Coordinates of C-alpha atoms in Angstrom, one line a residue:
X1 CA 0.0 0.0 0.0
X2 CA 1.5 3.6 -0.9
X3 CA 0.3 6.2 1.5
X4 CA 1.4 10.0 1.2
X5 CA 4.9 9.1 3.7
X6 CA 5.3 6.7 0.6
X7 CA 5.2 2.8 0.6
X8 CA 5.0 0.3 3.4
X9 CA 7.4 -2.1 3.9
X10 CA 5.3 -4.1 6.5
X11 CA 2.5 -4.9 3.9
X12 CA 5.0 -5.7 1.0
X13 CA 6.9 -8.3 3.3
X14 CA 4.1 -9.9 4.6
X15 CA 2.5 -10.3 1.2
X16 CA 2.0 -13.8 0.6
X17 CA 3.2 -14.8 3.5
X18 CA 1.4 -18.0 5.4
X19 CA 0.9 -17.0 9.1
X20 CA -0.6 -19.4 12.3
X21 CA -1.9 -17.5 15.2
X22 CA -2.9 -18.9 18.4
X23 CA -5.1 -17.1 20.6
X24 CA -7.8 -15.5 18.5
X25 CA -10.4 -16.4 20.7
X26 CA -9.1 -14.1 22.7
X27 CA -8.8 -9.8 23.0
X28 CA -5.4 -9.4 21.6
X29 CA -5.5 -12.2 19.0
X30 CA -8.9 -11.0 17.6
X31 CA -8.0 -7.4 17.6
X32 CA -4.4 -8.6 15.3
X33 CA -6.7 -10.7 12.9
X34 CA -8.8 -7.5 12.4
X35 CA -6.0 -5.8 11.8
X36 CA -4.9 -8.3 9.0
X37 CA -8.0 -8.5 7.3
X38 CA -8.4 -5.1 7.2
X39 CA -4.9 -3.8 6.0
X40 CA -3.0 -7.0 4.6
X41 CA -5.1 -8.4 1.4
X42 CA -2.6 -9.5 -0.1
X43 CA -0.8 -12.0 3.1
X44 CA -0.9 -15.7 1.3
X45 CA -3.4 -17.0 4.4
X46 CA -4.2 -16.8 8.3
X47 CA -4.2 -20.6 10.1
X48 CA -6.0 -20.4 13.4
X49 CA -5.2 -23.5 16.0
X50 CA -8.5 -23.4 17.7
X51 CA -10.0 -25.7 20.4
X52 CA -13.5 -27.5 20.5
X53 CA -15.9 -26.4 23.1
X54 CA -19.4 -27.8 24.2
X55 CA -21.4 -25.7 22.0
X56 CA -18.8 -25.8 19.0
X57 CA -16.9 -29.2 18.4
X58 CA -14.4 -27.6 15.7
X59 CA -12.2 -24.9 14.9
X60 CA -14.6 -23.9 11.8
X61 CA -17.3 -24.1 13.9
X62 CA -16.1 -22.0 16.6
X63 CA -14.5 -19.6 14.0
X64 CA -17.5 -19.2 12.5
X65 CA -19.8 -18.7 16.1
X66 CA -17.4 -16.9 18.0
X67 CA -14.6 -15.2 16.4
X68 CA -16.4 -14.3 13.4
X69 CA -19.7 -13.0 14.8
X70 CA -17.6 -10.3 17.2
X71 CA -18.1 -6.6 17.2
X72 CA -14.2 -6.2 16.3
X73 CA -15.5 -7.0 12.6
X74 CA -18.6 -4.5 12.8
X75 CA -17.1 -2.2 10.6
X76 CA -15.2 -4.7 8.4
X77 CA -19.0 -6.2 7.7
X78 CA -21.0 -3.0 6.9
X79 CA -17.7 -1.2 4.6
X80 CA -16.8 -4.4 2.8
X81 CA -18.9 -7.7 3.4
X82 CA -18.0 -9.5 0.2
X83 CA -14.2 -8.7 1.1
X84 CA -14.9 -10.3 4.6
X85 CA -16.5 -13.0 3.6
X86 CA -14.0 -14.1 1.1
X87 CA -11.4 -13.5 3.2
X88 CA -13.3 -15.8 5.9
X89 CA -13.8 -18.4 3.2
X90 CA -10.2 -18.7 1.3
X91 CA -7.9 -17.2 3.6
X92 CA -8.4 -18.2 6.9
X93 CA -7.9 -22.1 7.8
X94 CA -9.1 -23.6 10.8
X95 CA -7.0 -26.3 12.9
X96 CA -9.2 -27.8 15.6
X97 CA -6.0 -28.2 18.0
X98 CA -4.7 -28.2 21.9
X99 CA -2.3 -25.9 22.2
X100 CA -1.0 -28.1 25.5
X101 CA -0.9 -31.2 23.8
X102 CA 2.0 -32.8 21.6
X103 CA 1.7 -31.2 18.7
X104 CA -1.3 -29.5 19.0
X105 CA -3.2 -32.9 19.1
X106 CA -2.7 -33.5 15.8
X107 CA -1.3 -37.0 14.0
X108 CA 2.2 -36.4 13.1
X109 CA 1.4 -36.3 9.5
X110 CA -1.1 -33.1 10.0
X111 CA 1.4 -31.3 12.0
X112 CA 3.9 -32.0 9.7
X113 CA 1.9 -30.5 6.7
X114 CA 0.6 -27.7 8.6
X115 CA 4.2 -26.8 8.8
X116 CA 5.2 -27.1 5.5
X117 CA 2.7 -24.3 5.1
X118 CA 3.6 -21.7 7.0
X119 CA 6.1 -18.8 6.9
X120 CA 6.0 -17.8 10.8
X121 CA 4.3 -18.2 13.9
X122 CA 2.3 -15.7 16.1
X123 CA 1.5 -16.9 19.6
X124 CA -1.0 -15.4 21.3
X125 CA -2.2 -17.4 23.2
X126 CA -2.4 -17.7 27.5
X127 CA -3.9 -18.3 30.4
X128 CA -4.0 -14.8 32.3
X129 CA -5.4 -15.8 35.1
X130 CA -3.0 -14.4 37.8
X131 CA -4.3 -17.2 40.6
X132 CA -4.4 -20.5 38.0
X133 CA -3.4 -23.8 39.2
X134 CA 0.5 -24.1 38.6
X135 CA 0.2 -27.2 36.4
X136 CA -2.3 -25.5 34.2
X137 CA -0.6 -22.5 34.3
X138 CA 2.8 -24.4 33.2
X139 CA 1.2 -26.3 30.8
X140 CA -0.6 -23.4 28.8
X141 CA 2.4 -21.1 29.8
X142 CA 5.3 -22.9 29.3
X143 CA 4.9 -26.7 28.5
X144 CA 2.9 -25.3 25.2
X145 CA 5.8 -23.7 23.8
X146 CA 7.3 -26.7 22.8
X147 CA 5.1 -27.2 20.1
X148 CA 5.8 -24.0 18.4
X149 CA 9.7 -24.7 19.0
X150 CA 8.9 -27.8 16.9
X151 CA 6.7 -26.6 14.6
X152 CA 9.3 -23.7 13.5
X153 CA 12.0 -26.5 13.4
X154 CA 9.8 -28.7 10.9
X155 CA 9.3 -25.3 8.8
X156 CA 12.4 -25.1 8.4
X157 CA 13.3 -22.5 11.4
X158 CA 10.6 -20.1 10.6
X159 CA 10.2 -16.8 12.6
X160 CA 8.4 -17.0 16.2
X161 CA 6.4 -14.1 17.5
X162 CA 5.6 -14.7 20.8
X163 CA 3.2 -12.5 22.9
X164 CA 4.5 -12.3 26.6
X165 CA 4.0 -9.4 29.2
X166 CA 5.7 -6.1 30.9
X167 CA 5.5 -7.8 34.0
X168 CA 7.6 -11.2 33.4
X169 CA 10.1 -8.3 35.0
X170 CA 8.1 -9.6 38.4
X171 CA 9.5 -8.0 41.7
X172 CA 12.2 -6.0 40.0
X173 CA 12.1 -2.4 40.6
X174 CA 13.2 1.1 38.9
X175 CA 13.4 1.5 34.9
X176 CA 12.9 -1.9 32.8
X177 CA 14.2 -2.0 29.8
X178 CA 13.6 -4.1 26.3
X179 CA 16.2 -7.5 28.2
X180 CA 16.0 -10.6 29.1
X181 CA 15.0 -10.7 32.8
X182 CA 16.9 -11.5 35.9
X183 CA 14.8 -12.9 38.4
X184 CA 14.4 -10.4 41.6
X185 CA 15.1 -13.8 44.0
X186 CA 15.9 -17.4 44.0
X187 CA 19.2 -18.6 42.3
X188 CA 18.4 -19.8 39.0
X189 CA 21.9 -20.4 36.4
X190 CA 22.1 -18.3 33.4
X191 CA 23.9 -19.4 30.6
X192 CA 26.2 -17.3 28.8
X193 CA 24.2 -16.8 26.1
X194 CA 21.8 -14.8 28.2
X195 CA 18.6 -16.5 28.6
X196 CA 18.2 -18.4 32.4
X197 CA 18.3 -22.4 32.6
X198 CA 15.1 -23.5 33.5
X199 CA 15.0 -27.2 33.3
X200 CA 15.4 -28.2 36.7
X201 CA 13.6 -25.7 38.1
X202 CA 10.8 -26.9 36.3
X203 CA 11.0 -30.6 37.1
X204 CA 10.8 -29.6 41.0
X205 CA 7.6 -28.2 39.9
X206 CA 6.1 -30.9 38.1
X207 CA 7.5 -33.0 41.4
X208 CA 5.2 -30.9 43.8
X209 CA 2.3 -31.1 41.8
X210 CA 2.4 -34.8 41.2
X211 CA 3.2 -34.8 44.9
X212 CA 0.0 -32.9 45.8
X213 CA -2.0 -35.0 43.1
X214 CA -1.1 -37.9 45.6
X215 CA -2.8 -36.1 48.7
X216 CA -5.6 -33.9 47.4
X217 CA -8.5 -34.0 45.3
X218 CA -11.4 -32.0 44.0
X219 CA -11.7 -28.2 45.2
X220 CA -9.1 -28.8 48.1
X221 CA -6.6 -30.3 45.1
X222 CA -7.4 -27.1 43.4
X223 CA -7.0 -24.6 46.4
X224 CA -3.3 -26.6 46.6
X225 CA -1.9 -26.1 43.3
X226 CA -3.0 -22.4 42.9
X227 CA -1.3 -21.8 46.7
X228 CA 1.5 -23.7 44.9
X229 CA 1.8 -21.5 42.2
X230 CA 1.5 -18.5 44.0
X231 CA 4.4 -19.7 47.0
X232 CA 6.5 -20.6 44.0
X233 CA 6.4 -17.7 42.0
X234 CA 7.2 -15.2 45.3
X235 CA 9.5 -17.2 45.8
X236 CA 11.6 -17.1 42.3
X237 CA 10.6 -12.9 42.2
X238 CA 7.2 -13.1 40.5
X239 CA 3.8 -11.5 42.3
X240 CA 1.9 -14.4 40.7
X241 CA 1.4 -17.8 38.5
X242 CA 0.8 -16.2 35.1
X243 CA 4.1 -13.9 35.0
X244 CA 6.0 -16.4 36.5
X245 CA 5.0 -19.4 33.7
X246 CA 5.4 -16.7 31.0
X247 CA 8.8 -16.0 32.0
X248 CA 9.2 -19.6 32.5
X249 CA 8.1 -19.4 28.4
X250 CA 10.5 -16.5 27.6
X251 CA 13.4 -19.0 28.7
X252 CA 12.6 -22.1 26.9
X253 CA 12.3 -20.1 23.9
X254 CA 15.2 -18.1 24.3
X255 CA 16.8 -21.5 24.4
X256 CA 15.7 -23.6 21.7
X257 CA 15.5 -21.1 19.2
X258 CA 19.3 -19.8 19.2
X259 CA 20.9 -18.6 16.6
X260 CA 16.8 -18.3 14.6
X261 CA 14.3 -15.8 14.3
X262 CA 12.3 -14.8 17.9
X263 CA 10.5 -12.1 19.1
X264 CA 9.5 -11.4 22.4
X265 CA 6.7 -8.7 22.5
X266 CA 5.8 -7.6 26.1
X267 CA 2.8 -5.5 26.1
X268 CA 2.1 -3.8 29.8
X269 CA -1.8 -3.6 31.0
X270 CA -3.7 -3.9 27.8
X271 CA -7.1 -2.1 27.8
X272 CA -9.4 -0.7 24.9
X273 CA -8.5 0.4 21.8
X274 CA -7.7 3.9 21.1
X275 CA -8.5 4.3 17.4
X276 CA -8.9 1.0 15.4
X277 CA -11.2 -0.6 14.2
X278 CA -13.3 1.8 16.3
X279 CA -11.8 3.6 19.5
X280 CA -13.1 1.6 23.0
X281 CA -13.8 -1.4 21.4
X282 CA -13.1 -4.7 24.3
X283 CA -13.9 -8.1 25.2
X284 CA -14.1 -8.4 28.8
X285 CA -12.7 -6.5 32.2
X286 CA -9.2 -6.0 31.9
X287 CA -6.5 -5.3 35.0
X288 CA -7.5 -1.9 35.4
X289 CA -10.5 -2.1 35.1
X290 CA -10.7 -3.5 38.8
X291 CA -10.9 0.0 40.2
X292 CA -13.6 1.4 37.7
X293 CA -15.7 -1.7 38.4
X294 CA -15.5 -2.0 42.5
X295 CA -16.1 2.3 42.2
X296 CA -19.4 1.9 39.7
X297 CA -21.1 -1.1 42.3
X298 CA -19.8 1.2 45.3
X299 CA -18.8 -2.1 46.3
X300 CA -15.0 -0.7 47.2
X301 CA -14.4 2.8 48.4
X302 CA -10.5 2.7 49.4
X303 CA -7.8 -0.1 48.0
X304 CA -3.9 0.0 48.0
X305 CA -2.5 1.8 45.5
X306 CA 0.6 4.6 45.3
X307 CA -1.2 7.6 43.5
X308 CA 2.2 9.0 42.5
X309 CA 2.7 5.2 40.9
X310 CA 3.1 4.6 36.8
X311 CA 0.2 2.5 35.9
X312 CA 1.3 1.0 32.4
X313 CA -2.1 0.7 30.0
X314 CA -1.4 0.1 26.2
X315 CA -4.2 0.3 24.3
X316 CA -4.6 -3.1 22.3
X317 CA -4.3 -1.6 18.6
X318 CA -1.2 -0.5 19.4
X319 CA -0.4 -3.9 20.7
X320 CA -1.7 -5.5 17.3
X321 CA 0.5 -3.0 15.7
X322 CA 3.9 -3.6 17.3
X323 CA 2.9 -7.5 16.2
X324 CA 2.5 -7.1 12.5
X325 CA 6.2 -4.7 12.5
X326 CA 7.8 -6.9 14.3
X327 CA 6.6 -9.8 12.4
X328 CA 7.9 -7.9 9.3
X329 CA 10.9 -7.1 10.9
X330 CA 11.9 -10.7 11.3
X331 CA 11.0 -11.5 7.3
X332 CA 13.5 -8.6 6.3
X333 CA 16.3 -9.4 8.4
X334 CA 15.7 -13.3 9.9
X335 CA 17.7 -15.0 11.8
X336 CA 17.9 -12.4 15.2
X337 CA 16.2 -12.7 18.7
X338 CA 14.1 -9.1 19.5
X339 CA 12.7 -8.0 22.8
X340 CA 10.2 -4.9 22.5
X341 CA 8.2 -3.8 25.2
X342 CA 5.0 -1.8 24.0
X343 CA 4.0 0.3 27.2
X344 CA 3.4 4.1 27.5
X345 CA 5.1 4.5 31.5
X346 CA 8.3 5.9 30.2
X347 CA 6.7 7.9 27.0
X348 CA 3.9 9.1 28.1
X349 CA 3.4 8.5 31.9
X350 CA -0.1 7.8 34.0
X351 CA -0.3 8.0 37.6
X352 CA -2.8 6.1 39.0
X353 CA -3.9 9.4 40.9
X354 CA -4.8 10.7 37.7
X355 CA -6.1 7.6 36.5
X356 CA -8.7 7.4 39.5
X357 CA -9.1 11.4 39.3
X358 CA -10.3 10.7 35.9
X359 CA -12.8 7.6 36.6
X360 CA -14.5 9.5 39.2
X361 CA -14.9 13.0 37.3
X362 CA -16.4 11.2 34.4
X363 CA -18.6 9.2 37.0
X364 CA -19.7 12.7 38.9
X365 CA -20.1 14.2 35.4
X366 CA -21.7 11.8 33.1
X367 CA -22.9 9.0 35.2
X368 CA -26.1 8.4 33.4
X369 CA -24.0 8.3 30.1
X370 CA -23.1 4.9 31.1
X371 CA -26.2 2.8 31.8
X372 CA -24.3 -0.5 32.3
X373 CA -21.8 0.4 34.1
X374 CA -23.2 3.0 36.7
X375 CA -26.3 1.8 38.4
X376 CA -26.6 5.2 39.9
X377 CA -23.6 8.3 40.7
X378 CA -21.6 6.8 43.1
X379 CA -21.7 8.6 46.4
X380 CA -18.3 8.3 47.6
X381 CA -14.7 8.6 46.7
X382 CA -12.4 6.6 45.4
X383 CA -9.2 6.2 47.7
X384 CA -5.7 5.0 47.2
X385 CA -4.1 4.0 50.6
X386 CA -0.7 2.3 51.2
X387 CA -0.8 -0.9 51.5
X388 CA 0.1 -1.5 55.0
X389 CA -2.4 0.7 56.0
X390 CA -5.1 -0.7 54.2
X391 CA -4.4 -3.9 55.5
X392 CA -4.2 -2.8 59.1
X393 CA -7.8 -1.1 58.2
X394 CA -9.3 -4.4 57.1
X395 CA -7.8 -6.2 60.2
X396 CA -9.7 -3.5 62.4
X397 CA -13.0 -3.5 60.4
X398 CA -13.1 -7.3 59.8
X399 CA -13.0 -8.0 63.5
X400 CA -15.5 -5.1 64.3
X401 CA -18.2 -6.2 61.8
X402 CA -17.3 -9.9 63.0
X403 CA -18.4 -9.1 66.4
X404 CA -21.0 -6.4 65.5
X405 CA -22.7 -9.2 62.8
X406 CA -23.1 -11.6 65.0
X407 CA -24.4 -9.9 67.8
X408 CA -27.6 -7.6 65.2
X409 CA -27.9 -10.7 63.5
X410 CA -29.9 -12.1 65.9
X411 CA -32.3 -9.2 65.9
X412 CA -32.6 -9.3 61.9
X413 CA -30.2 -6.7 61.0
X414 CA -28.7 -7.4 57.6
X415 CA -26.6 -4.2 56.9
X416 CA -23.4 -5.5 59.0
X417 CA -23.6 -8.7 56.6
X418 CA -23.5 -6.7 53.6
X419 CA -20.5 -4.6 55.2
X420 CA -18.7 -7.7 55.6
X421 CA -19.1 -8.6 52.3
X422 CA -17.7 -6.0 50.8
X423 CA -14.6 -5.9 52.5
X424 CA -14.3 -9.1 51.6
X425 CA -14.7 -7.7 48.4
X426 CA -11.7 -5.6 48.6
X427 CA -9.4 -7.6 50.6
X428 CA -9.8 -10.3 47.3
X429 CA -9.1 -7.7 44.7
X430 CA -6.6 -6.0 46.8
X431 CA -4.9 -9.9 47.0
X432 CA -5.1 -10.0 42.9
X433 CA -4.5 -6.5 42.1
X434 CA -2.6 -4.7 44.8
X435 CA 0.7 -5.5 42.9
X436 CA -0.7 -3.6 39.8
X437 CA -1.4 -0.5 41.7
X438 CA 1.6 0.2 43.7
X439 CA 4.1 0.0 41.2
X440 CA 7.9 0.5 41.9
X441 CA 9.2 -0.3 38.3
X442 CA 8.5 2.3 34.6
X443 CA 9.2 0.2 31.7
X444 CA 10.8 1.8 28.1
X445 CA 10.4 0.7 24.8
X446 CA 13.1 2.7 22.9
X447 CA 13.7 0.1 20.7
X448 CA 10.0 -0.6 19.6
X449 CA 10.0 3.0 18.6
X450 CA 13.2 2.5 16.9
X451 CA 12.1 -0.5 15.1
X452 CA 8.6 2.2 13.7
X453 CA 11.2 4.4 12.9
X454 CA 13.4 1.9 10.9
X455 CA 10.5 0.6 8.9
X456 CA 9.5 4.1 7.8
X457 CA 7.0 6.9 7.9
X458 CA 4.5 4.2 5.7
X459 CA 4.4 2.1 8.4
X460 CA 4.7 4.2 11.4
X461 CA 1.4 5.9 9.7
X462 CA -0.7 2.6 9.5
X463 CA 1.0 0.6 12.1
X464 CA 1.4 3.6 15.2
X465 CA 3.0 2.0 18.8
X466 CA 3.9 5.4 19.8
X467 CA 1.7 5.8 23.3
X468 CA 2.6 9.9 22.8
X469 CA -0.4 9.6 20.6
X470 CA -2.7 9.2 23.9
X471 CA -4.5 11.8 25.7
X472 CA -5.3 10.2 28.8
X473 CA -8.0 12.6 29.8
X474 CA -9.8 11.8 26.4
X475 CA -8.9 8.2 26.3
X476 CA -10.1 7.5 29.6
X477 CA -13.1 9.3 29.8
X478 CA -14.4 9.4 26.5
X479 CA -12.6 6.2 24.7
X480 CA -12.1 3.4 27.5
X481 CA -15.7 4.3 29.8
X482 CA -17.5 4.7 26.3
X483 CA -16.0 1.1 25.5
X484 CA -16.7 -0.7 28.5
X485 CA -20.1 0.2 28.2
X486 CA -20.5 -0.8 24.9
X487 CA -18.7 -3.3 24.4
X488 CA -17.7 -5.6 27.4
X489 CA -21.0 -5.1 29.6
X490 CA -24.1 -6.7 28.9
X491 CA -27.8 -5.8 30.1
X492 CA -29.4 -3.0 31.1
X493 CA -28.2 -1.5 34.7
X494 CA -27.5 -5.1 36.0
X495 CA -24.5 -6.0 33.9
X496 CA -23.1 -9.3 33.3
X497 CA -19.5 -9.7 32.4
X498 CA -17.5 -12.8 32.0
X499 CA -16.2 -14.8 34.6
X500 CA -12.9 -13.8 36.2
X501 CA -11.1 -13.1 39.4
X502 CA -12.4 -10.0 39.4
X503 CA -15.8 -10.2 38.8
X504 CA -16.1 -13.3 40.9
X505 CA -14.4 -11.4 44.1
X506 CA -17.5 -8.2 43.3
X507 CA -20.0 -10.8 43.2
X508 CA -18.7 -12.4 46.4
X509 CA -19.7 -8.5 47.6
X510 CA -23.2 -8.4 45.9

């Protein structure tokens, strides 16, 4: 495509090119694929390694039910339908697959001839669940990586673009740059090649969870190997399960692709999109999101959180962005290993006092703009306490509303129940989220906005990272509000939202 800064060199290296994402069932993956459809008509074909579910069986099924019908396509349908549809029809190929299983699932001779088909490898795909059962966790963290290790190898050591995260930097503080990570603890050998050897440590892990398989079951089996997990990753320097396993992923990459072509692309808290295809759009509650939620149910009035703290969002275009030129990147000059970090706390910084400032001036303002999200204005503020202080205020309240309960109980009083609830509420989020809110660490991404810069003013035109392009009053009050609403909330006033440890600990409050 030739724009008026002249012709992109992203679009004319990826033309023709065959490409397998993982993940596109999921907010990042779905918002790249758009992306692709969109901009890249002439890329050779897009093959999706799906799993079955209960309502949908097969990849093409699924495709067709749950990644095709989403609103990140609305405007893709009504501009150009017919180019939609053909692209669903002869450029997309489903692969009903397990990304944790040997080879996806597949008999040999299928994996082998989806590999003779492709030109590189996008991985998208994760469990983000901070508090996941450590063998889960590994499996879909780590373990899985295998298969794209072998996959490259059978192509014939194609490029590997694999999605990780800002925080695989764990308990390290101060500026984080575009490196492989040192853990904060624990004494794990690096080899001189850079990347951390893993091996054993992961054995000892598989060895505690087959050792707990032997004295658990059911929930209490559960309960175990997510209080493994979390033990664990403190432990090693991660706050919990998913950074730890994805750093675990980093390293067995870094590893067994030497000397070929791998990227690692950390994005920091991804939230809705600023411009494209349409600014707010979102699938779900994000990280952040945790404060706007617990403020709109007036379920949470004060969590732990350092106001003066960077809070890292990226909004997830620019994420799909920093994807497609770095999958470009590794077409024009193969053969490397990349780290990029796509983040806005060193470019353009947010403090979550600003952030919550925000969230509650839009709420006092424009309340009734947002009938999903506000059931009415909230009546009290939002506040940020440190996080020793809020947990010597829970202590205090906890026991008071223990006592208090039990003794109005008895006469029917039900408001001292509901109190207790919702500190529950917030002692569960502040458990999950706390780490995310009192940040010690600002991460750059100098060479992701050198990599824009080296692919030209085409590219840095249709493919932006830069998060300088983000007003944070606008985006937050106008783009990301406006989007939640829309978008991730469903029903009128009494919204429903899927299912994670968010949601679950603000139900627990309800």
């Amino acid at each position: 495509m030739t724009t008026s800064k002249g012709v992109s060199q992203t679009l004319q290296l990826l033309k023709g090119k065959h490409i397998l994402i993982t993940g596109t069932t999921g907010f990042v993956g779905k918002v790249m694929l758009e992306k692709i459809m969109r901009t890249v008509p002439d890329i050779g074909g897009v093959y999706l390694v799906i799993r079955g579910s209960k309502k949908h069986a097969n990849a093409g099924s699924r495709f067709a039910n749950e990644i095709a019908t989403s609103s990140v396509f609305e405007n893709l349908k009504l501009n150009s339908a017919d180019y939609f549809n053909d692209f669903c029809n002869n450029r997309i190929h489903c692969i009903t697959g397990e990304i944790s299983e040997r080879q996806f699932g597949l008999p040999r001779q299928e994996f082998r001839a989806l590999a003779d088909k492709l030109d590189a490898v996008v991985n998208c795909a994760a469990s983000v669940n901070f508090r996941e059962e450590l063998d889960r966790a590994l499996a879909i963290n780590t373990h899985s990586l295998r298969n794209i290790v072998e996959l490259s190898d059978m192509a014939g050591n194609i490029p590997v673009i694999q999605v990780s995260t800002c925080y695989v930097n764990g308990f390290n503080k101060g500026h984080i740059h575009e490196t492989i990570v040192t853990p904060a603890r624990g004494d794990i050998p690096r080899h001189k090649a850079g990347y951390f050897e893993v091996g054993n440590l992961i054995e000892e892990l598989e060895l505690k969870i087959a050792e707990l398989y032997k004295q658990y079951q059911g929930k209490e089996l559960k309960t175990q190997l997510i209080d493994l997990g979390i033990r664990e990753a403190n432990a090693c320097g991660w706050n919990d399960t998913y950074t730890f396993t994805k750093w675990l992923g980093e390293q067995l990459l870094l590893k067994s692709l030497r000397g070929y072509s791998l990227t690692l692309l950390r994005p920091s808290i991804v939230e809705s999109t600023l411009r494209e295809p349409s600014p707010g759009w979102i699938e779900g509650v994000k990280v952040a999101d945790a404060i706007l939620l617990a403020y709109a149910r007036e379920k949470v009035t004060f969590f732990p959180g350092k106001r003066s703290g960077i809070i890292d969002i990226i909004p997830a275009d620019l994420v799909a962005n920093s994807l497609l030129l770095a999958l470009a990147e590794q077409f024009k000059t193969p053969g490397n290993h990349h780290v990029y970090q796509c983040c806005s706390g060193s470019a353009n910084p947010l403090n979550l006092g600003t952030f919550i400032d925000h969230l509650m001036a839009e709420a006092k303002e424009n309340h009734a703009s947002y009938d999903k999200l506000f059931m009415r204005q909230p009546r009290k503020p939002f506040i940020a306490v440190d996080k020793r202080l809020f947990n010597a205020i829970t202590l205090c309240m906890r026991f008071v509303l223990l006592v208090a309960s039990q003794t109005l109980a008895k006469v029917g009083w039900k408001r001292g129940l509901k109190a207790r609830r919702n500190l529950d509420a917030a002692i569960a989020l502040s458990t999950i989220f706390s780490f995310y809110t009192e940040p010690e660490y600002i991460f750059h991404n100098n060479k992701l906005i050198d990599l824009a810069k080296r692919m030209g003013p085409a590219d840095e035109a249709l493919f932006p990272v830069d998060a300088r392009a983000i007003n944070w009053e606008t985006y937050l009050r106008k783009i990301h509000m406006a989007g939640l609403n829309c978008y991730a909330l469903k029903g009128k006033r009494q919204a429903s939202v899927p299912n994670t440890p968010l949601v679950t600990a603000l139900k627990q409050a309800a």
